[in-house]
Amino acid sequence: MSTSEPAEETLASVVMVDYGLGNLRSAMRGLERAGADVTISDDPATFDDADGIVLPGVGAFSEGMENAGPFREALADAAADGTPVFGICLGMQMLLTSSEEADHAGEGEVEGLDFIPGRNRRFDEGQKVPHMGWNELEVERDHPLVEGVDGGYAYFVHSYYAAPDDEEAVVATTDYGIDFPSVIANEAGNVFGTQFHPEKSGETGLRILRNFVELCADQ
C-alpha cells in the first residue's frame, strides 16, 4: 500500500483500489488536483474509513474480475452503505452483471459486480475497434458527477460498451455509430462509472473528478 501526498485543500479521503490493473498514478494525480487525499490500497479494510472509492482499470473483463475477487464483498458493503463508488473504463464495465468480452475470448460467462444490472457488448462489425480518441458527452439526465460537462469532450479507449437493463441507469451517452452509454449510475446514485478516462480528458475530466470529490465530501 502506498499513500500520496495530501492535496493542499483536502475535501475528501478517497481510496483507489489496487487490484493489479489500471494506470493508478495518472488517476491519482487527477484526483489530487480535484482536492482528494488519495490512498492506493490493496487492502479491502481501508474502504471502511473512505469517503469514496475508485475502481480503475484497463484490460480484459475476465482478468479484471478475477483480480477484483478479494474486493467484491467489501465493495458491495460500501455500495450498500451509500459510499460513492466510481468505476473508470474497465472499472465501469465491472460494475455491470456480465460481459460479452468473456464469451468472445472463449471463456464463457464471467460474472461482474452486478451493482448495475446489464451487460457489456462489443461494438458491431463495421465499427472500428477500439473506439479511441476524443468524443463528445451528451448528458441524458441529472447526476452530480456530470454537472457542467454536457457537450464536453472526453478521451476513450475501448472495444466494449455498457448496456444497462434499465434506461434510467444511463447518465450520459456518446455517438460512435450508435449512442452508447458513456456514464452510468445505479438507482441510488452512489455507484457510477465513466467509460472514458477522466484523468486523460483535460478540463472536462477534471470537472468530473472535482464533482466526484465534492460528492464524497457531502456524504
PDB file of C-alpha atoms in Angstrom:
ATOM      1  CA  MET A   1       0.000   0.000   0.000  1.00  0.00           C
ATOM      2  CA  SER A   2       1.221   3.493  -0.768  1.00  0.00           C
ATOM      3  CA  THR A   3      -0.227   6.861   0.096  1.00  0.00           C
ATOM      4  CA  SER A   4       0.038  10.053  -1.931  1.00  0.00           C
ATOM      5  CA  GLU A   5       0.874  13.445  -0.550  1.00  0.00           C
ATOM      6  CA  PRO A   6      -2.297  15.159   0.701  1.00  0.00           C
ATOM      7  CA  ALA A   7      -3.810  17.832  -1.510  1.00  0.00           C
ATOM      8  CA  GLU A   8      -3.331  21.438  -0.378  1.00  0.00           C
ATOM      9  CA  GLU A   9      -7.071  21.699   0.204  1.00  0.00           C
ATOM     10  CA  THR A  10      -8.279  18.228   1.012  1.00  0.00           C
ATOM     11  CA  LEU A  11     -12.020  17.915   0.529  1.00  0.00           C
ATOM     12  CA  ALA A  12     -12.383  14.140   0.871  1.00  0.00           C
ATOM     13  CA  SER A  13     -10.469  10.954   1.538  1.00  0.00           C
ATOM     14  CA  VAL A  14     -10.531   8.579  -1.446  1.00  0.00           C
ATOM     15  CA  VAL A  15      -9.252   5.001  -1.719  1.00  0.00           C
ATOM     16  CA  MET A  16      -8.171   3.778  -5.149  1.00  0.00           C
ATOM     17  CA  VAL A  17      -8.389   0.006  -5.438  1.00  0.00           C
ATOM     18  CA  ASP A  18      -5.095  -1.594  -6.468  1.00  0.00           C
ATOM     19  CA  TYR A  19      -6.045  -4.959  -7.957  1.00  0.00           C
ATOM     20  CA  GLY A  20      -3.209  -5.106 -10.463  1.00  0.00           C
ATOM     21  CA  LEU A  21      -4.818  -3.373 -13.452  1.00  0.00           C
ATOM     22  CA  GLY A  22      -5.010   0.298 -14.369  1.00  0.00           C
ATOM     23  CA  ASN A  23      -2.970   3.456 -14.595  1.00  0.00           C
ATOM     24  CA  LEU A  24      -3.182   4.258 -10.913  1.00  0.00           C
ATOM     25  CA  ARG A  25      -0.648   7.087 -10.771  1.00  0.00           C
ATOM     26  CA  SER A  26      -2.280   9.133 -13.508  1.00  0.00           C
ATOM     27  CA  ALA A  27      -5.723   8.796 -11.928  1.00  0.00           C
ATOM     28  CA  MET A  28      -4.270   9.563  -8.504  1.00  0.00           C
ATOM     29  CA  ARG A  29      -2.746  12.817  -9.745  1.00  0.00           C
ATOM     30  CA  GLY A  30      -6.049  13.842 -11.313  1.00  0.00           C
ATOM     31  CA  LEU A  31      -7.927  13.171  -8.088  1.00  0.00           C
ATOM     32  CA  GLU A  32      -5.352  15.102  -6.073  1.00  0.00           C
ATOM     33  CA  ARG A  33      -5.786  18.079  -8.394  1.00  0.00           C
ATOM     34  CA  ALA A  34      -9.513  17.776  -7.720  1.00  0.00           C
ATOM     35  CA  GLY A  35      -8.958  18.056  -3.957  1.00  0.00           C
ATOM     36  CA  ALA A  36      -8.803  14.424  -2.807  1.00  0.00           C
ATOM     37  CA  ASP A  37      -6.428  12.835  -0.330  1.00  0.00           C
ATOM     38  CA  VAL A  38      -5.776   9.590  -2.237  1.00  0.00           C
ATOM     39  CA  THR A  39      -4.680   6.238  -0.834  1.00  0.00           C
ATOM     40  CA  ILE A  40      -3.771   3.478  -3.284  1.00  0.00           C
ATOM     41  CA  SER A  41      -4.598   0.259  -1.473  1.00  0.00           C
ATOM     42  CA  ASP A  42      -4.802  -3.494  -1.978  1.00  0.00           C
ATOM     43  CA  ASP A  43      -6.458  -3.922   1.445  1.00  0.00           C
ATOM     44  CA  PRO A  44     -10.290  -4.030   1.444  1.00  0.00           C
ATOM     45  CA  ALA A  45     -10.275  -2.989   5.125  1.00  0.00           C
ATOM     46  CA  THR A  46      -9.269   0.534   4.054  1.00  0.00           C
ATOM     47  CA  PHE A  47     -12.682   1.009   2.405  1.00  0.00           C
ATOM     48  CA  ASP A  48     -14.359   1.397   5.801  1.00  0.00           C
ATOM     49  CA  ASP A  49     -12.955   4.869   6.527  1.00  0.00           C
ATOM     50  CA  ALA A  50     -13.029   6.190   2.946  1.00  0.00           C
ATOM     51  CA  ASP A  51     -15.312   8.994   1.803  1.00  0.00           C
ATOM     52  CA  GLY A  52     -15.239   7.451  -1.677  1.00  0.00           C
ATOM     53  CA  ILE A  53     -13.778   4.509  -3.604  1.00  0.00           C
ATOM     54  CA  VAL A  54     -12.338   4.494  -7.126  1.00  0.00           C
ATOM     55  CA  LEU A  55     -12.194   1.280  -9.174  1.00  0.00           C
ATOM     56  CA  PRO A  56      -9.852   1.995 -12.105  1.00  0.00           C
ATOM     57  CA  GLY A  57      -8.947  -0.482 -14.801  1.00  0.00           C
ATOM     58  CA  VAL A  58      -7.624  -1.275 -18.250  1.00  0.00           C
ATOM     59  CA  GLY A  59      -7.521  -4.678 -19.896  1.00  0.00           C
ATOM     60  CA  ALA A  60      -9.759  -7.733 -20.116  1.00  0.00           C
ATOM     61  CA  PHE A  61     -13.029  -8.100 -18.203  1.00  0.00           C
ATOM     62  CA  SER A  62     -12.316 -11.671 -17.074  1.00  0.00           C
ATOM     63  CA  GLU A  63      -8.874 -10.774 -15.712  1.00  0.00           C
ATOM     64  CA  GLY A  64     -10.290  -7.722 -14.003  1.00  0.00           C
ATOM     65  CA  MET A  65     -12.988  -9.721 -12.243  1.00  0.00           C
ATOM     66  CA  GLU A  66     -10.549 -12.456 -11.235  1.00  0.00           C
ATOM     67  CA  ASN A  67      -8.169  -9.906  -9.727  1.00  0.00           C
ATOM     68  CA  ALA A  68     -11.001  -7.995  -8.057  1.00  0.00           C
ATOM     69  CA  GLY A  69     -12.432 -11.116  -6.419  1.00  0.00           C
ATOM     70  CA  PRO A  70     -10.946 -10.399  -2.962  1.00  0.00           C
ATOM     71  CA  PHE A  71     -12.556  -6.929  -3.038  1.00  0.00           C
ATOM     72  CA  ARG A  72     -16.056  -7.975  -4.123  1.00  0.00           C
ATOM     73  CA  GLU A  73     -17.624  -8.260  -0.665  1.00  0.00           C
ATOM     74  CA  ALA A  74     -16.050  -5.054   0.657  1.00  0.00           C
ATOM     75  CA  LEU A  75     -17.137  -3.124  -2.449  1.00  0.00           C
ATOM     76  CA  ALA A  76     -20.683  -4.467  -2.109  1.00  0.00           C
ATOM     77  CA  ASP A  77     -20.791  -3.440   1.554  1.00  0.00           C
ATOM     78  CA  ALA A  78     -19.517   0.057   0.745  1.00  0.00           C
ATOM     79  CA  ALA A  79     -22.056   0.469  -2.066  1.00  0.00           C
ATOM     80  CA  ALA A  80     -24.888  -0.707   0.196  1.00  0.00           C
ATOM     81  CA  ASP A  81     -23.792   1.780   2.875  1.00  0.00           C
ATOM     82  CA  GLY A  82     -24.075   4.656   0.378  1.00  0.00           C
ATOM     83  CA  THR A  83     -20.350   5.256  -0.114  1.00  0.00           C
ATOM     84  CA  PRO A  84     -19.662   6.701  -3.592  1.00  0.00           C
ATOM     85  CA  VAL A  85     -18.046   4.026  -5.792  1.00  0.00           C
ATOM     86  CA  PHE A  86     -16.579   5.299  -9.073  1.00  0.00           C
ATOM     87  CA  GLY A  87     -15.576   2.862 -11.830  1.00  0.00           C
ATOM     88  CA  ILE A  88     -13.301   4.096 -14.624  1.00  0.00           C
ATOM     89  CA  CYS A  89     -13.118   2.393 -18.059  1.00  0.00           C
ATOM     90  CA  LEU A  90     -12.834  -1.353 -17.307  1.00  0.00           C
ATOM     91  CA  GLY A  91     -13.786  -0.453 -13.738  1.00  0.00           C
ATOM     92  CA  MET A  92     -17.094   0.908 -15.038  1.00  0.00           C
ATOM     93  CA  GLN A  93     -17.743  -2.238 -17.088  1.00  0.00           C
ATOM     94  CA  MET A  94     -17.091  -4.362 -13.999  1.00  0.00           C
ATOM     95  CA  LEU A  95     -19.999  -2.612 -12.246  1.00  0.00           C
ATOM     96  CA  LEU A  96     -22.384  -4.475 -14.571  1.00  0.00           C
ATOM     97  CA  THR A  97     -23.605  -8.062 -14.380  1.00  0.00           C
ATOM     98  CA  SER A  98     -21.588  -9.641 -17.203  1.00  0.00           C
ATOM     99  CA  SER A  99     -19.737  -9.018 -20.477  1.00  0.00           C
ATOM    100  CA  GLU A 100     -19.699 -10.397 -23.993  1.00  0.00           C
ATOM    101  CA  GLU A 101     -15.925  -9.993 -23.846  1.00  0.00           C
ATOM    102  CA  ALA A 102     -15.538 -13.250 -21.904  1.00  0.00           C
ATOM    103  CA  ASP A 103     -17.698 -15.067 -24.459  1.00  0.00           C
ATOM    104  CA  HIS A 104     -15.690 -13.524 -27.296  1.00  0.00           C
ATOM    105  CA  ALA A 105     -12.481 -14.807 -25.698  1.00  0.00           C
ATOM    106  CA  GLY A 106     -13.981 -18.288 -25.296  1.00  0.00           C
ATOM    107  CA  GLU A 107     -14.084 -18.005 -21.516  1.00  0.00           C
ATOM    108  CA  GLY A 108     -17.863 -18.349 -21.126  1.00  0.00           C
ATOM    109  CA  GLU A 109     -19.931 -16.350 -18.678  1.00  0.00           C
ATOM    110  CA  VAL A 110     -17.912 -14.193 -16.275  1.00  0.00           C
ATOM    111  CA  GLU A 111     -19.898 -12.522 -13.515  1.00  0.00           C
ATOM    112  CA  GLY A 112     -19.358  -8.822 -12.886  1.00  0.00           C
ATOM    113  CA  LEU A 113     -20.025  -6.976  -9.637  1.00  0.00           C
ATOM    114  CA  ASP A 114     -23.720  -6.649 -10.594  1.00  0.00           C
ATOM    115  CA  PHE A 115     -24.136  -3.243  -8.925  1.00  0.00           C
ATOM    116  CA  ILE A 116     -25.859  -2.010 -12.093  1.00  0.00           C
ATOM    117  CA  PRO A 117     -27.833  -4.766 -13.879  1.00  0.00           C
ATOM    118  CA  GLY A 118     -26.768  -5.103 -17.504  1.00  0.00           C
ATOM    119  CA  ARG A 119     -24.210  -6.489 -19.922  1.00  0.00           C
ATOM    120  CA  ASN A 120     -21.186  -5.139 -21.756  1.00  0.00           C
ATOM    121  CA  ARG A 121     -21.481  -5.530 -25.528  1.00  0.00           C
ATOM    122  CA  ARG A 122     -18.907  -5.422 -28.311  1.00  0.00           C
ATOM    123  CA  PHE A 123     -19.239  -2.730 -30.968  1.00  0.00           C
ATOM    124  CA  ASP A 124     -20.842  -4.092 -34.140  1.00  0.00           C
ATOM    125  CA  GLU A 125     -18.885  -5.328 -37.118  1.00  0.00           C
ATOM    126  CA  GLY A 126     -18.052  -2.362 -39.323  1.00  0.00           C
ATOM    127  CA  GLN A 127     -17.309  -0.070 -36.402  1.00  0.00           C
ATOM    128  CA  LYS A 128     -13.590   0.425 -35.927  1.00  0.00           C
ATOM    129  CA  VAL A 129     -12.400  -1.007 -32.636  1.00  0.00           C
ATOM    130  CA  PRO A 130     -11.134   0.048 -30.315  1.00  0.00           C
ATOM    131  CA  HIS A 131     -13.064   3.294 -30.148  1.00  0.00           C
ATOM    132  CA  MET A 132     -10.056   5.508 -29.455  1.00  0.00           C
ATOM    133  CA  GLY A 133      -9.688   9.246 -29.051  1.00  0.00           C
ATOM    134  CA  TRP A 134     -11.770  12.259 -28.127  1.00  0.00           C
ATOM    135  CA  ASN A 135     -15.553  12.202 -28.335  1.00  0.00           C
ATOM    136  CA  GLU A 136     -18.473  14.252 -27.072  1.00  0.00           C
ATOM    137  CA  LEU A 137     -20.570  13.675 -23.965  1.00  0.00           C
ATOM    138  CA  GLU A 138     -24.325  14.233 -24.123  1.00  0.00           C
ATOM    139  CA  VAL A 139     -25.873  14.342 -20.663  1.00  0.00           C
ATOM    140  CA  GLU A 140     -29.186  12.479 -20.594  1.00  0.00           C
ATOM    141  CA  ARG A 141     -30.241  13.115 -17.002  1.00  0.00           C
ATOM    142  CA  ASP A 142     -29.150  14.920 -13.861  1.00  0.00           C
ATOM    143  CA  HIS A 143     -26.442  13.392 -11.695  1.00  0.00           C
ATOM    144  CA  PRO A 144     -23.852  15.229  -9.557  1.00  0.00           C
ATOM    145  CA  LEU A 145     -20.983  13.565 -11.470  1.00  0.00           C
ATOM    146  CA  VAL A 146     -21.861  15.257 -14.782  1.00  0.00           C
ATOM    147  CA  GLU A 147     -22.681  18.721 -13.509  1.00  0.00           C
ATOM    148  CA  GLY A 148     -21.297  21.238 -16.015  1.00  0.00           C
ATOM    149  CA  VAL A 149     -19.920  18.776 -18.595  1.00  0.00           C
ATOM    150  CA  ASP A 150     -22.715  18.479 -21.189  1.00  0.00           C
ATOM    151  CA  GLY A 151     -21.161  18.840 -24.644  1.00  0.00           C
ATOM    152  CA  GLY A 152     -17.643  18.427 -23.299  1.00  0.00           C
ATOM    153  CA  TYR A 153     -15.129  16.071 -24.890  1.00  0.00           C
ATOM    154  CA  ALA A 154     -13.512  13.095 -23.156  1.00  0.00           C
ATOM    155  CA  TYR A 155     -10.840  10.563 -24.079  1.00  0.00           C
ATOM    156  CA  PHE A 156     -11.905   6.976 -24.835  1.00  0.00           C
ATOM    157  CA  VAL A 157     -10.095   3.676 -25.480  1.00  0.00           C
ATOM    158  CA  HIS A 158     -12.453   0.657 -25.539  1.00  0.00           C
ATOM    159  CA  SER A 159     -13.966  -2.081 -27.710  1.00  0.00           C
ATOM    160  CA  TYR A 160     -16.952  -2.888 -25.481  1.00  0.00           C
ATOM    161  CA  TYR A 161     -19.677  -0.637 -24.108  1.00  0.00           C
ATOM    162  CA  ALA A 162     -22.155  -0.860 -21.246  1.00  0.00           C
ATOM    163  CA  ALA A 163     -25.763  -1.817 -21.958  1.00  0.00           C
ATOM    164  CA  PRO A 164     -27.680  -1.424 -18.669  1.00  0.00           C
ATOM    165  CA  ASP A 165     -31.026  -3.205 -18.340  1.00  0.00           C
ATOM    166  CA  ASP A 166     -32.691  -0.005 -17.110  1.00  0.00           C
ATOM    167  CA  GLU A 167     -32.527   3.099 -19.301  1.00  0.00           C
ATOM    168  CA  GLU A 168     -32.561   5.202 -16.142  1.00  0.00           C
ATOM    169  CA  ALA A 169     -29.045   3.921 -15.416  1.00  0.00           C
ATOM    170  CA  VAL A 170     -27.759   5.890 -18.420  1.00  0.00           C
ATOM    171  CA  VAL A 171     -26.489   9.312 -17.297  1.00  0.00           C
ATOM    172  CA  ALA A 172     -24.652  10.380 -20.476  1.00  0.00           C
ATOM    173  CA  THR A 173     -24.184   8.988 -23.976  1.00  0.00           C
ATOM    174  CA  THR A 174     -21.627   9.317 -26.759  1.00  0.00           C
ATOM    175  CA  ASP A 175     -22.108   8.807 -30.501  1.00  0.00           C
ATOM    176  CA  TYR A 176     -19.925   6.173 -32.171  1.00  0.00           C
ATOM    177  CA  GLY A 177     -22.211   4.868 -34.872  1.00  0.00           C
ATOM    178  CA  ILE A 178     -24.623   4.188 -32.017  1.00  0.00           C
ATOM    179  CA  ASP A 179     -25.355   6.265 -28.948  1.00  0.00           C
ATOM    180  CA  PHE A 180     -23.649   4.192 -26.268  1.00  0.00           C
ATOM    181  CA  PRO A 181     -23.703   4.934 -22.517  1.00  0.00           C
ATOM    182  CA  SER A 182     -20.545   6.801 -21.549  1.00  0.00           C
ATOM    183  CA  VAL A 183     -21.631   7.495 -17.942  1.00  0.00           C
ATOM    184  CA  ILE A 184     -23.863   5.149 -15.936  1.00  0.00           C
ATOM    185  CA  ALA A 185     -25.163   5.080 -12.353  1.00  0.00           C
ATOM    186  CA  ASN A 186     -27.199   2.824 -10.093  1.00  0.00           C
ATOM    187  CA  GLU A 187     -30.677   3.706  -8.869  1.00  0.00           C
ATOM    188  CA  ALA A 188     -29.414   5.075  -5.561  1.00  0.00           C
ATOM    189  CA  GLY A 189     -26.920   7.279  -7.429  1.00  0.00           C
ATOM    190  CA  ASN A 190     -23.861   6.385  -5.332  1.00  0.00           C
ATOM    191  CA  VAL A 191     -22.389   3.773  -7.705  1.00  0.00           C
ATOM    192  CA  PHE A 192     -21.396   5.166 -11.095  1.00  0.00           C
ATOM    193  CA  GLY A 193     -18.799   4.960 -13.804  1.00  0.00           C
ATOM    194  CA  THR A 194     -17.310   6.571 -16.885  1.00  0.00           C
ATOM    195  CA  GLN A 195     -16.308   4.618 -19.975  1.00  0.00           C
ATOM    196  CA  PHE A 196     -13.701   7.280 -20.732  1.00  0.00           C
ATOM    197  CA  HIS A 197     -10.632   8.186 -18.688  1.00  0.00           C
ATOM    198  CA  PRO A 198     -11.351  11.444 -16.829  1.00  0.00           C
ATOM    199  CA  GLU A 199      -7.679  11.735 -15.835  1.00  0.00           C
ATOM    200  CA  LYS A 200      -6.816  11.965 -19.558  1.00  0.00           C
ATOM    201  CA  SER A 201      -9.761  14.174 -20.533  1.00  0.00           C
ATOM    202  CA  GLY A 202      -8.490  17.701 -19.896  1.00  0.00           C
ATOM    203  CA  GLU A 203     -10.806  20.234 -18.287  1.00  0.00           C
ATOM    204  CA  THR A 204     -13.892  18.060 -18.822  1.00  0.00           C
ATOM    205  CA  GLY A 205     -12.243  15.207 -16.965  1.00  0.00           C
ATOM    206  CA  LEU A 206     -11.010  17.441 -14.167  1.00  0.00           C
ATOM    207  CA  ARG A 207     -14.529  18.814 -13.713  1.00  0.00           C
ATOM    208  CA  ILE A 208     -15.856  15.260 -13.377  1.00  0.00           C
ATOM    209  CA  LEU A 209     -13.169  14.382 -10.833  1.00  0.00           C
ATOM    210  CA  ARG A 210     -13.989  17.544  -8.871  1.00  0.00           C
ATOM    211  CA  ASN A 211     -17.673  16.643  -8.982  1.00  0.00           C
ATOM    212  CA  PHE A 212     -16.800  13.205  -7.620  1.00  0.00           C
ATOM    213  CA  VAL A 213     -14.663  14.582  -4.801  1.00  0.00           C
ATOM    214  CA  GLU A 214     -17.376  17.076  -3.836  1.00  0.00           C
ATOM    215  CA  LEU A 215     -19.922  14.263  -3.839  1.00  0.00           C
ATOM    216  CA  CYS A 216     -17.653  12.290  -1.490  1.00  0.00           C
ATOM    217  CA  ALA A 217     -17.243  15.316   0.765  1.00  0.00           C
ATOM    218  CA  ASP A 218     -21.030  15.715   1.041  1.00  0.00           C
ATOM    219  CA  GLN A 219     -21.574  12.158   2.311  1.00  0.00           C
TER     220      GLN A 219
END
